[in-house]
Short mmCIF file of C-alpha atoms in Angstrom, two decimals:
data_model
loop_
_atom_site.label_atom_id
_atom_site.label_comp_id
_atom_site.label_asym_id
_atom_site.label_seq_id
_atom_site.Cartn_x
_atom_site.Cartn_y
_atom_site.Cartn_z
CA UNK A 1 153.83 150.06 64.59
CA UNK A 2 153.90 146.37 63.69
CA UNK A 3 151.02 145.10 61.61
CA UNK A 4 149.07 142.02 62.99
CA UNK A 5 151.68 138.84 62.75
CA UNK A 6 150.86 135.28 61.66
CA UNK A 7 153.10 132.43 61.72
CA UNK A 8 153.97 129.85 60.20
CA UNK A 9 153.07 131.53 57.11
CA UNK A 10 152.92 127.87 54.95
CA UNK A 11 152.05 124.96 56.75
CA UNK A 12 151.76 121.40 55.42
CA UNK A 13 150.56 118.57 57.20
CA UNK A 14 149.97 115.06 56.66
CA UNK A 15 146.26 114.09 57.01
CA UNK A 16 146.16 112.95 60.91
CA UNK A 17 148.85 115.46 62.41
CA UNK A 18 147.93 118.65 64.27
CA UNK A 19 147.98 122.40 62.86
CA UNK A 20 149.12 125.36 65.26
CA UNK A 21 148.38 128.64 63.87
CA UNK A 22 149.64 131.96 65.41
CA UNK A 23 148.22 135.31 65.57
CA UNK A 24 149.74 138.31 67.46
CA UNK A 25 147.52 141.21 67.53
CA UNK A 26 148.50 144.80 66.02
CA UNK A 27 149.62 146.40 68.84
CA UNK A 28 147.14 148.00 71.42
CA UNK A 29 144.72 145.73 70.05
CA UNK A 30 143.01 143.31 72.39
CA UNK A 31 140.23 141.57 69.75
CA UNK A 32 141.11 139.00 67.74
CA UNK A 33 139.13 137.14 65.01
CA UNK A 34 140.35 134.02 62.82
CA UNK A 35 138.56 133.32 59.18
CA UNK A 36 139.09 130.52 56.77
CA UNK A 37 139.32 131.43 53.25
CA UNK A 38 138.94 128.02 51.05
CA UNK A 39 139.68 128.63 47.08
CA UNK A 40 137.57 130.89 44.80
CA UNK A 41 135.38 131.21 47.88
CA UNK A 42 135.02 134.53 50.42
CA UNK A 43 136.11 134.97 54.01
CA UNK A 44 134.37 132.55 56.31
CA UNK A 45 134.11 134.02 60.01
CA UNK A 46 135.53 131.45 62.47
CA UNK A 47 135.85 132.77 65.75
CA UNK A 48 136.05 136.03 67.84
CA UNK A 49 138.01 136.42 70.72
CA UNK A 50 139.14 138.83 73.61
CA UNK A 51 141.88 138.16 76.18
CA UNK A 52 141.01 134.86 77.60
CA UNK A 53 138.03 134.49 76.38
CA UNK A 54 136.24 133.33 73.60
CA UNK A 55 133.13 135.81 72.38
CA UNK A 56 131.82 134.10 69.64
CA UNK A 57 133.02 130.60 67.71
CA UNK A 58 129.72 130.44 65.95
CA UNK A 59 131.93 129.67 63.05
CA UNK A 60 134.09 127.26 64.30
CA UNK A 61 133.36 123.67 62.97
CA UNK A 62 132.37 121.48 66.18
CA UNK A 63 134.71 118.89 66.00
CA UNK A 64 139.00 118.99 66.15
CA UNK A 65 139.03 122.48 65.91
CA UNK A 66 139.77 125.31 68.87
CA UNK A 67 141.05 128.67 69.12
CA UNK A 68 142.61 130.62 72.13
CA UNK A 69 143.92 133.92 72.91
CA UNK A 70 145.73 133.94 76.44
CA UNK A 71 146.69 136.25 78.50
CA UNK A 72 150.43 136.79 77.20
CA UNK A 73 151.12 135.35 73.91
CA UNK A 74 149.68 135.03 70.78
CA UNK A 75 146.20 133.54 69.78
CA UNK A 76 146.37 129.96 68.58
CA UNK A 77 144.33 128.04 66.19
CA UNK A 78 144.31 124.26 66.82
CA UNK A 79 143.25 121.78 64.35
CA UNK A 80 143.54 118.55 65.16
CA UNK A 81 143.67 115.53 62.89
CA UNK A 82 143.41 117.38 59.81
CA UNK A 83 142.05 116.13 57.22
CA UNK A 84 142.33 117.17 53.36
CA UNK A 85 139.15 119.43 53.18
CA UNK A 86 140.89 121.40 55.71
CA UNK A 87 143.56 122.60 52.65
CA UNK A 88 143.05 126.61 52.96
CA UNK A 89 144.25 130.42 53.94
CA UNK A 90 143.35 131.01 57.86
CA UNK A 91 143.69 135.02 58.32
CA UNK A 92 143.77 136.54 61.87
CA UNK A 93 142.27 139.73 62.19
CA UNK A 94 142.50 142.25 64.60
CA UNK A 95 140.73 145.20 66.43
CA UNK A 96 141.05 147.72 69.10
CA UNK A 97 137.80 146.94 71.24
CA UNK A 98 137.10 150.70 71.68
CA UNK A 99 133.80 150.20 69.96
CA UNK A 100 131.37 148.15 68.09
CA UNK A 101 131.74 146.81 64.56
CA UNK A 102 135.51 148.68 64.17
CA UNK A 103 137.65 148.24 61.80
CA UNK A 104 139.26 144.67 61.21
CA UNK A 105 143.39 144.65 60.72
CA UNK A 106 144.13 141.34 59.18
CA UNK A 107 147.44 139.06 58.80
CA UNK A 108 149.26 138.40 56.39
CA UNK A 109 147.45 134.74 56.83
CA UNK A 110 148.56 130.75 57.27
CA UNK A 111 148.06 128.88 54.00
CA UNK A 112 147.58 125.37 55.00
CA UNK A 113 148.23 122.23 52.83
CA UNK A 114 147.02 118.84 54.04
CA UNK A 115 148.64 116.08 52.36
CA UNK B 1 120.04 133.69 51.79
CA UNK B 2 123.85 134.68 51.71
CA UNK B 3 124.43 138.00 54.41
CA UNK B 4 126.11 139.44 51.16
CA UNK B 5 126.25 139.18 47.70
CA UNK B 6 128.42 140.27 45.48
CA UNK B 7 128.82 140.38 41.40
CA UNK B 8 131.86 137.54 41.28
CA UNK B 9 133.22 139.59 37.65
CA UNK B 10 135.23 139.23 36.78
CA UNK B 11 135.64 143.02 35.19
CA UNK B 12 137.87 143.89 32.61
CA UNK B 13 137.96 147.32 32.23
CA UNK B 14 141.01 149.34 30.05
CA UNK B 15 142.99 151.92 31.89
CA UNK B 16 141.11 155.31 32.62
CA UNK B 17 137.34 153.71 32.93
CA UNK B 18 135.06 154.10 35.40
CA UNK B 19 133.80 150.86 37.15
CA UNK B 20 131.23 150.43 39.33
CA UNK B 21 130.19 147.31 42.11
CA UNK B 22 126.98 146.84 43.92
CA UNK B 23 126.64 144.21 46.90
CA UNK B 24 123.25 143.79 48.61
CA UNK B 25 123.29 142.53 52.18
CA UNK B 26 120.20 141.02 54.02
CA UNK B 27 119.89 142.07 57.44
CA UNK B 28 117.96 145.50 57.87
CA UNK B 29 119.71 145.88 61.04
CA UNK B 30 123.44 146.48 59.83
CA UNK B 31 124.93 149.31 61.25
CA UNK B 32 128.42 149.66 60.12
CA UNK B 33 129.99 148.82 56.22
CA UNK B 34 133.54 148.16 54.66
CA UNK B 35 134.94 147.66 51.25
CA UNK B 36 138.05 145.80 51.58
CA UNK B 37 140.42 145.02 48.47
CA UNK B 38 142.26 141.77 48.29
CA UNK B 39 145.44 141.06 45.84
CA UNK B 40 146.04 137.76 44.84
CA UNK B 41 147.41 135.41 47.71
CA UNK B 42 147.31 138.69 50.48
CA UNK B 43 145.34 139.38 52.98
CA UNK B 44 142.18 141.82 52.36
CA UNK B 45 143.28 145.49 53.14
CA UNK B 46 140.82 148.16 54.26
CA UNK B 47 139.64 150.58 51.37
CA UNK B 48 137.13 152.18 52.94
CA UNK B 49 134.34 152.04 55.50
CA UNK B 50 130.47 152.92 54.04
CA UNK B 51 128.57 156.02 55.71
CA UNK B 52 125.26 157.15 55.15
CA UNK B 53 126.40 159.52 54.02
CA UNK B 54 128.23 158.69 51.42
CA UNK B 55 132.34 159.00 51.63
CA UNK B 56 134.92 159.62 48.79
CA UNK B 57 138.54 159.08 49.22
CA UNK B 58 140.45 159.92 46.09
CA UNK B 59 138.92 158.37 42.85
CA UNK B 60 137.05 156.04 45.18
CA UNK B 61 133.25 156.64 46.00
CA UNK B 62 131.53 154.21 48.55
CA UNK B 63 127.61 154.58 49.17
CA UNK B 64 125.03 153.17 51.05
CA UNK B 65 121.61 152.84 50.58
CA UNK B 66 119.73 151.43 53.57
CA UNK B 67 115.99 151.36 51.77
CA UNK B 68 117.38 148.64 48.96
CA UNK B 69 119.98 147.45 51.12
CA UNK B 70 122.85 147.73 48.89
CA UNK B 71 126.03 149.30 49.18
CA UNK B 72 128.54 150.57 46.13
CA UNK B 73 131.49 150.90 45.29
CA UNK B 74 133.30 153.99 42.66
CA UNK B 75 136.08 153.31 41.16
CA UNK B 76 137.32 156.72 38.59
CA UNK B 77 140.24 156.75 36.36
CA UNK B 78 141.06 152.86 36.66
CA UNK B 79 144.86 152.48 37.47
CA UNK B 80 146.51 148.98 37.08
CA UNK B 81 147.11 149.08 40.31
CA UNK B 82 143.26 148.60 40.73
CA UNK B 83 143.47 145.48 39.85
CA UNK B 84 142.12 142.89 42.49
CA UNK B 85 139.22 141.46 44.50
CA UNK B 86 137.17 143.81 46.13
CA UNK B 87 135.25 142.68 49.15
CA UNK B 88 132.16 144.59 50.82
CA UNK B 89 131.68 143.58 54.39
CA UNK B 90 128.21 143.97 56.46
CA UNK B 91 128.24 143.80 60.22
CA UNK B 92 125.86 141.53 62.51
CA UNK B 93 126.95 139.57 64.71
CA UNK B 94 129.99 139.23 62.94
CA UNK B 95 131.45 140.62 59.87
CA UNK B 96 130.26 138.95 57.08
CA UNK B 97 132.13 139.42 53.74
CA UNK B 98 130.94 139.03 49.96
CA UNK B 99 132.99 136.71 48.32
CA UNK B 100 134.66 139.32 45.98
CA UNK B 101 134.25 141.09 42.54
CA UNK B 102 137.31 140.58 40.52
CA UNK B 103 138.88 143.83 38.79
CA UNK B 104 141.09 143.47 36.05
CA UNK B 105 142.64 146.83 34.77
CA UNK B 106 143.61 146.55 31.06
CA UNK B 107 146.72 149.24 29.69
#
């Protein structure tokens, strides 16, 4: 049973260009959850998602950056116009959505590098 | 007020030790709790979840204590192989993760 996926696993950008980041769920899983892990800090929650929709993005910074999880495929984090400060690990989690506050599978992560 | 906070370390401790985190989270109304160990550069990986009970795997001992809002962490007979981050994680509306005590395992 494949573990949850992530791809690319390095990215570098110049400051300006877009970053696509791929998650594909373990399988059987249909939640999906994105964090941002910056250097010497902890796991930042970014967003929570089911199938085609989006449950929580309370974490998500307001401007340039999205996240989706459609209904085949894998979810996609989108930032646009990336800027330096935006230099970090993203890790996809996943989860069965059987019940509340379950265990969290996560990625092997994206480790971004804005130039 | 962080959701969680944890002891940064780092701890040294030599092989064989016993070592022991705390992390106190603020909302009354958790219900579930994780310790999750991070290597350098890898993702975190479950340890264990955190039961009212109290839960032991092996030489690891989580525990919870709801009235001081803390949970812990057991670690017996240090192995290198301990060495790493360990996160705890408190549940709200999200999962909300310490950011890490450092173990260092010494031979």
């Amino acid at each position: 049973n494949a573990g949850v996926m992530q791809n690319p696993r390095h990215l570098v950008r110049r400051r300006g260009q877009e970053a696509r980041l791929r998650c594909s769920p373990m399988k059987g899983h249909s939640h999906v959850y994105w964090y941002r892990q910056l250097p010497e800090e902890g796991l930042k929650f970014m967003v929570y998602l089911q199938k085609e929709n989006i449950i929580d993005e309370s974490g998500m910074p307001k401007e340039r950056f999205s996240a989706e999880f459609p209904k085949e495929g894998p979810s996609i984090l989108r930032i646009q116009q990336v800027v330096r400060g935006d230099s970090a690990a993203y890790f996809c989690a996943s989860s069965p959505g059987t019940g509340s506050w379950e265990t969290q599978y996560f990625g092997p992560g994206t480790r971004l590098l804005v130039l | 007020r962080k959701e969680v906070e944890q002891d940064p370390g780092p701890f040294n401790v030599p092989e064989g030790a016993t070592v022991a985190f705390n992390c106190t989270y603020s909302n009354s109304a958790s219900q579930s709790f994780f310790w999750y160990r991070q290597d350098c550069r890898k993702e975190p990986k479950l340890l264990m979840s955190v039961y009212s009970s109290g839960n032991e795997d092996g030489r690891f001992t989580a525990q919870l204590n709801r009235a001081s809002q803390y949970i812990s962490l057991l670690i017996r007979d240090s192995k290198l192989s301990d060495s790493a981050t360990y996160l705890c994680v408190s549940t709200g509306n999200q999962f909300y993760f310490g950011t890490g005590t450092s173990l260092t395992v010494i031979p």
